[in-house]
């Protein structure tokens, strides 16, 4: 049985006091669930979030980190810094990191290596742009992203990976991939992993869908056999919406 996951990527939103308010609401309203529930506040509020959620079932993840151990990387955050405040999950390769901050799969491969080497779980994001889907290249784009960032890993590292397929055209746009489009791509991702490794690796890795998941569409998307949950942006900033999405899994 694969782990079902609902993760909220808060992006550059919520001050410390707003973070405390949202976390209090979430902890009060979180239902009993078989799914792993994760929130990813901004770096500066991670320690407070981790403290706040100590007795909660909600996990905290970082939105990014650097690949280096430490050193002269002004403005960056290392794996050890995250581990030291009790975090062992990190989102890597979000499309905004790729498009706005120039991260590519070669760089992401190094970040993934560091996360795995440090015993962390990496939530690895990838997905095609609109023109790539329109031109029918979405499968090859996704296959290349996986190959370049992940397929150098040893089989056992896959136990520390969660995949998040996020078609860029669906992120923050209100336009969602249809449940069938999500299923089609998730099945393709699993087939690609099975070919590169084996069916056990492919069947055990959780693949989340991300891109305009809302309370109104979550249940249908999550009902697809290869969709193991969601990475939620905008709708994770409101407790009632996020909780409704958690309930949909
Ligand atoms: P969205 O963002 O839910 O606001 O579309 C998803 C994401 O960026 O992970």
Short mmCIF file of C-alpha atoms and ligand atoms in Angstrom, two decimals:
data_model
loop_
_atom_site.label_atom_id
_atom_site.label_comp_id
_atom_site.label_asym_id
_atom_site.label_seq_id
_atom_site.Cartn_x
_atom_site.Cartn_y
_atom_site.Cartn_z
CA UNK A 1 0.00 0.00 0.00
CA UNK A 2 1.46 3.35 -1.01
CA UNK A 3 1.40 6.25 1.43
CA UNK A 4 -1.35 8.72 0.61
CA UNK A 5 -0.21 12.28 1.14
CA UNK A 6 -1.75 15.73 1.20
CA UNK A 7 0.91 18.43 1.34
CA UNK A 8 0.38 22.18 1.52
CA UNK A 9 3.00 24.39 -0.11
CA UNK A 10 2.52 27.80 1.46
CA UNK A 11 5.08 29.46 -0.85
CA UNK A 12 6.00 33.04 0.19
CA UNK A 13 2.87 33.53 2.26
CA UNK A 14 2.08 33.98 5.97
CA UNK A 15 4.00 35.94 8.57
CA UNK A 16 4.90 34.27 11.85
CA UNK A 17 1.68 35.33 13.54
CA UNK A 18 -0.39 34.27 10.53
CA UNK A 19 1.47 30.95 10.50
CA UNK A 20 0.56 30.34 14.16
CA UNK A 21 -3.10 31.13 13.46
CA UNK A 22 -3.32 28.78 10.47
CA UNK A 23 -1.50 25.98 12.29
CA UNK A 24 -3.83 26.30 15.29
CA UNK A 25 -6.84 26.05 13.00
CA UNK A 26 -5.38 23.08 11.15
CA UNK A 27 -4.47 21.19 14.33
CA UNK A 28 -7.93 21.80 15.74
CA UNK A 29 -9.72 20.62 12.61
CA UNK A 30 -7.51 17.84 11.26
CA UNK A 31 -9.58 14.67 10.88
CA UNK A 32 -8.45 11.16 11.68
CA UNK A 33 -6.92 10.08 8.41
CA UNK A 34 -4.81 7.33 6.91
CA UNK A 35 -3.03 10.01 4.87
CA UNK A 36 0.16 11.79 5.78
CA UNK A 37 -0.57 15.51 6.09
CA UNK A 38 2.30 17.93 5.48
CA UNK A 39 2.61 21.71 5.55
CA UNK A 40 5.52 23.68 4.12
CA UNK A 41 5.72 27.21 5.54
CA UNK A 42 8.46 29.61 4.55
CA UNK A 43 11.99 29.06 5.95
CA UNK A 44 11.81 31.73 8.62
CA UNK A 45 8.75 30.12 10.21
CA UNK A 46 9.79 26.46 10.02
CA UNK A 47 11.18 26.20 13.56
CA UNK A 48 8.06 27.81 15.01
CA UNK A 49 5.85 25.52 12.93
CA UNK A 50 7.77 22.45 14.02
CA UNK A 51 7.40 23.53 17.66
CA UNK A 52 3.74 24.29 17.24
CA UNK A 53 2.99 20.90 15.70
CA UNK A 54 5.04 18.79 18.12
CA UNK A 55 2.00 16.92 19.43
CA UNK A 56 0.12 16.99 16.13
CA UNK A 57 0.07 14.39 13.37
CA UNK A 58 0.81 17.13 10.82
CA UNK A 59 4.36 17.05 9.45
CA UNK A 60 6.44 20.05 8.46
CA UNK A 61 8.52 20.25 5.28
CA UNK A 62 10.82 22.90 3.82
CA UNK A 63 10.10 24.36 0.38
CA UNK A 64 13.70 24.15 -0.81
CA UNK A 65 17.30 23.73 0.37
CA UNK A 66 20.85 23.98 -0.94
CA UNK A 67 22.86 20.92 -1.95
CA UNK A 68 26.08 21.92 -0.18
CA UNK A 69 26.99 20.81 3.31
CA UNK A 70 27.67 24.42 4.42
CA UNK A 71 29.80 27.36 3.39
CA UNK A 72 29.77 30.60 1.44
CA UNK A 73 26.27 30.45 -0.06
CA UNK A 74 24.70 33.70 1.07
CA UNK A 75 20.97 33.41 1.64
CA UNK A 76 20.85 29.62 1.42
CA UNK A 77 19.75 26.92 3.87
CA UNK A 78 21.42 23.52 4.35
CA UNK A 79 20.04 20.07 5.07
CA UNK A 80 21.71 20.05 8.49
CA UNK A 81 19.95 23.28 9.42
CA UNK A 82 16.61 21.66 8.62
CA UNK A 83 17.47 18.42 10.39
CA UNK A 84 18.62 20.33 13.44
CA UNK A 85 15.16 21.82 13.95
CA UNK A 86 13.56 18.40 13.49
CA UNK A 87 12.62 18.52 9.81
CA UNK A 88 13.32 15.60 7.53
CA UNK A 89 11.24 16.50 4.48
CA UNK A 90 11.97 18.95 1.72
CA UNK A 91 10.18 19.96 -1.48
CA UNK A 92 12.64 20.14 -4.38
CA UNK A 93 12.25 21.33 -7.95
CA UNK A 94 8.99 23.21 -7.65
CA UNK A 95 8.20 24.85 -11.00
CA UNK A 96 8.63 28.30 -9.45
CA UNK A 97 12.15 27.34 -8.37
CA UNK A 98 12.79 26.15 -11.91
CA UNK A 99 11.28 29.10 -13.80
CA UNK A 100 12.02 32.03 -11.45
CA UNK A 101 15.27 30.90 -9.85
CA UNK A 102 16.90 29.00 -12.69
CA UNK A 103 16.96 25.54 -11.12
CA UNK A 104 17.43 22.75 -13.64
CA UNK A 105 17.46 18.99 -13.36
CA UNK A 106 21.26 18.82 -13.08
CA UNK A 107 21.15 21.08 -10.02
CA UNK A 108 18.13 19.24 -8.67
CA UNK A 109 19.93 15.91 -8.96
CA UNK A 110 22.52 17.31 -6.54
CA UNK A 111 19.86 18.54 -4.14
CA UNK A 112 18.11 15.18 -4.26
CA UNK A 113 21.43 13.43 -3.56
CA UNK A 114 22.02 15.62 -0.53
CA UNK A 115 18.51 15.07 0.81
CA UNK A 116 18.78 11.30 0.37
CA UNK A 117 22.31 11.21 1.79
CA UNK A 118 21.12 13.07 4.86
CA UNK A 119 18.28 10.61 5.44
CA UNK A 120 15.59 13.07 4.42
CA UNK A 121 12.53 12.55 2.24
CA UNK A 122 12.52 14.62 -0.95
CA UNK A 123 9.20 15.63 -2.49
CA UNK A 124 10.40 16.03 -6.06
CA UNK A 125 8.29 18.26 -8.34
CA UNK A 126 8.26 18.17 -12.11
CA UNK A 127 5.83 18.66 -14.98
CA UNK A 128 5.48 20.15 -18.44
CA UNK A 129 4.77 23.70 -19.57
CA UNK A 130 1.67 24.60 -21.57
CA UNK A 131 3.41 24.72 -24.97
CA UNK A 132 4.97 21.33 -24.29
CA UNK A 133 1.56 19.84 -23.65
CA UNK A 134 0.04 21.58 -26.66
CA UNK A 135 2.75 20.22 -28.92
CA UNK A 136 2.24 16.72 -27.52
CA UNK A 137 5.69 16.57 -25.91
CA UNK A 138 4.51 16.29 -22.30
CA UNK A 139 5.41 12.63 -21.91
CA UNK A 140 8.95 13.07 -23.19
CA UNK A 141 9.47 16.23 -21.10
CA UNK A 142 8.41 14.40 -17.94
CA UNK A 143 10.49 11.35 -18.82
CA UNK A 144 13.56 13.55 -19.28
CA UNK A 145 13.03 15.35 -15.99
CA UNK A 146 12.87 12.00 -14.18
CA UNK A 147 15.90 10.65 -16.03
CA UNK A 148 18.07 13.67 -15.42
CA UNK A 149 17.19 14.34 -11.81
CA UNK A 150 16.42 10.89 -10.39
CA UNK A 151 17.43 7.90 -12.46
CA UNK A 152 21.03 7.94 -11.24
CA UNK A 153 19.75 7.00 -7.78
CA UNK A 154 20.18 3.55 -6.34
CA UNK A 155 17.01 1.55 -5.97
CA UNK A 156 16.97 1.84 -2.20
CA UNK A 157 16.96 5.67 -2.36
CA UNK A 158 13.46 5.52 -3.83
CA UNK A 159 12.11 4.77 -0.36
CA UNK A 160 12.99 8.39 0.46
CA UNK A 161 11.29 9.93 -2.56
CA UNK A 162 7.82 11.28 -3.12
CA UNK A 163 6.99 12.50 -6.63
CA UNK A 164 4.75 15.47 -7.34
CA UNK A 165 3.56 15.78 -10.93
CA UNK A 166 2.60 19.40 -11.41
CA UNK A 167 1.77 20.51 -14.94
CA UNK A 168 3.01 24.11 -14.96
CA UNK A 169 -0.08 25.32 -16.83
CA UNK A 170 -2.27 24.17 -13.93
CA UNK A 171 -0.34 25.85 -11.10
CA UNK A 172 -2.12 28.83 -9.61
CA UNK A 173 -4.17 29.24 -12.77
CA UNK A 174 -7.45 27.70 -11.69
CA UNK A 175 -7.06 25.33 -14.62
CA UNK A 176 -6.66 21.75 -13.42
CA UNK A 177 -5.55 18.75 -15.36
CA UNK A 178 -8.64 16.61 -15.69
CA UNK A 179 -8.65 13.54 -13.47
CA UNK A 180 -8.10 11.46 -16.62
CA UNK A 181 -5.14 13.58 -17.73
CA UNK A 182 -3.62 13.24 -14.25
CA UNK A 183 -4.18 9.47 -14.23
CA UNK A 184 -2.74 9.11 -17.73
CA UNK A 185 0.46 10.92 -16.75
CA UNK A 186 0.79 9.20 -13.37
CA UNK A 187 0.46 5.80 -15.05
CA UNK A 188 3.11 6.86 -17.58
CA UNK A 189 5.43 7.97 -14.75
CA UNK A 190 5.01 4.62 -13.01
CA UNK A 191 5.67 2.74 -16.26
CA UNK A 192 8.80 4.81 -16.89
CA UNK A 193 10.10 4.05 -13.38
CA UNK A 194 9.28 0.36 -13.79
CA UNK A 195 11.34 0.29 -17.01
CA UNK A 196 14.29 2.10 -15.42
CA UNK A 197 14.16 0.09 -12.17
CA UNK A 198 11.45 -2.51 -11.60
CA UNK A 199 7.75 -2.74 -10.82
CA UNK A 200 8.26 -2.84 -7.09
CA UNK A 201 10.01 0.56 -7.08
CA UNK A 202 7.32 1.92 -9.41
CA UNK A 203 4.44 0.57 -7.36
CA UNK A 204 5.79 1.74 -4.02
CA UNK A 205 6.53 5.38 -4.81
CA UNK A 206 3.78 7.87 -3.96
CA UNK A 207 2.95 10.19 -6.85
CA UNK A 208 1.07 13.35 -5.92
CA UNK A 209 -0.79 15.58 -8.34
CA UNK A 210 -0.45 19.35 -8.00
CA UNK A 211 -2.04 22.26 -9.83
CA UNK A 212 -5.24 24.02 -8.76
CA UNK A 213 -6.45 21.23 -6.50
CA UNK A 214 -9.45 22.60 -4.59
CA UNK A 215 -12.09 21.18 -2.25
CA UNK A 216 -14.43 20.85 -5.26
CA UNK A 217 -12.16 18.73 -7.46
CA UNK A 218 -9.91 16.90 -4.98
CA UNK A 219 -12.03 13.77 -4.45
CA UNK A 220 -12.30 13.01 -8.16
CA UNK A 221 -8.58 13.52 -8.77
CA UNK A 222 -7.64 11.44 -5.71
CA UNK A 223 -9.96 8.63 -6.80
CA UNK A 224 -7.65 7.78 -9.71
CA UNK A 225 -5.63 4.64 -9.06
CA UNK A 226 -2.18 6.13 -9.70
CA UNK A 227 -2.82 9.42 -7.89
CA UNK A 228 -1.65 9.10 -4.28
CA UNK A 229 -2.59 12.54 -3.06
CA UNK A 230 -1.89 16.16 -3.79
CA UNK A 231 0.53 19.03 -3.46
CA UNK A 232 -1.68 22.01 -2.75
CA UNK A 233 -0.74 25.66 -3.20
CA UNK A 234 -3.44 28.32 -2.94
CA UNK A 235 -6.02 26.13 -1.22
CA UNK A 236 -3.55 25.19 1.53
CA UNK A 237 -3.61 28.76 2.85
CA UNK A 238 -7.17 28.48 4.15
CA UNK A 239 -7.74 25.96 6.93
CA UNK A 240 -11.22 24.96 5.83
CA UNK A 241 -10.17 24.39 2.22
CA UNK A 242 -7.09 22.40 3.15
CA UNK A 243 -9.01 20.28 5.67
CA UNK A 244 -11.71 19.62 3.04
CA UNK A 245 -8.98 18.40 0.68
CA UNK A 246 -7.53 16.16 3.41
CA UNK A 247 -11.00 14.73 3.94
CA UNK A 248 -11.28 14.03 0.22
CA UNK A 249 -8.47 11.48 0.27
P1 LIG B 1 -1.85 25.70 -6.73
O1 LIG B 1 -0.29 25.42 -6.57
O2 LIG B 1 -2.58 24.65 -5.93
O3 LIG B 1 -2.05 27.09 -6.19
O4 LIG B 1 -2.15 25.60 -8.18
C1 LIG B 1 0.23 24.11 -6.57
C2 LIG B 1 1.70 24.15 -6.33
O5 LIG B 1 2.34 25.13 -6.75
O6 LIG B 1 2.29 23.24 -5.72
#
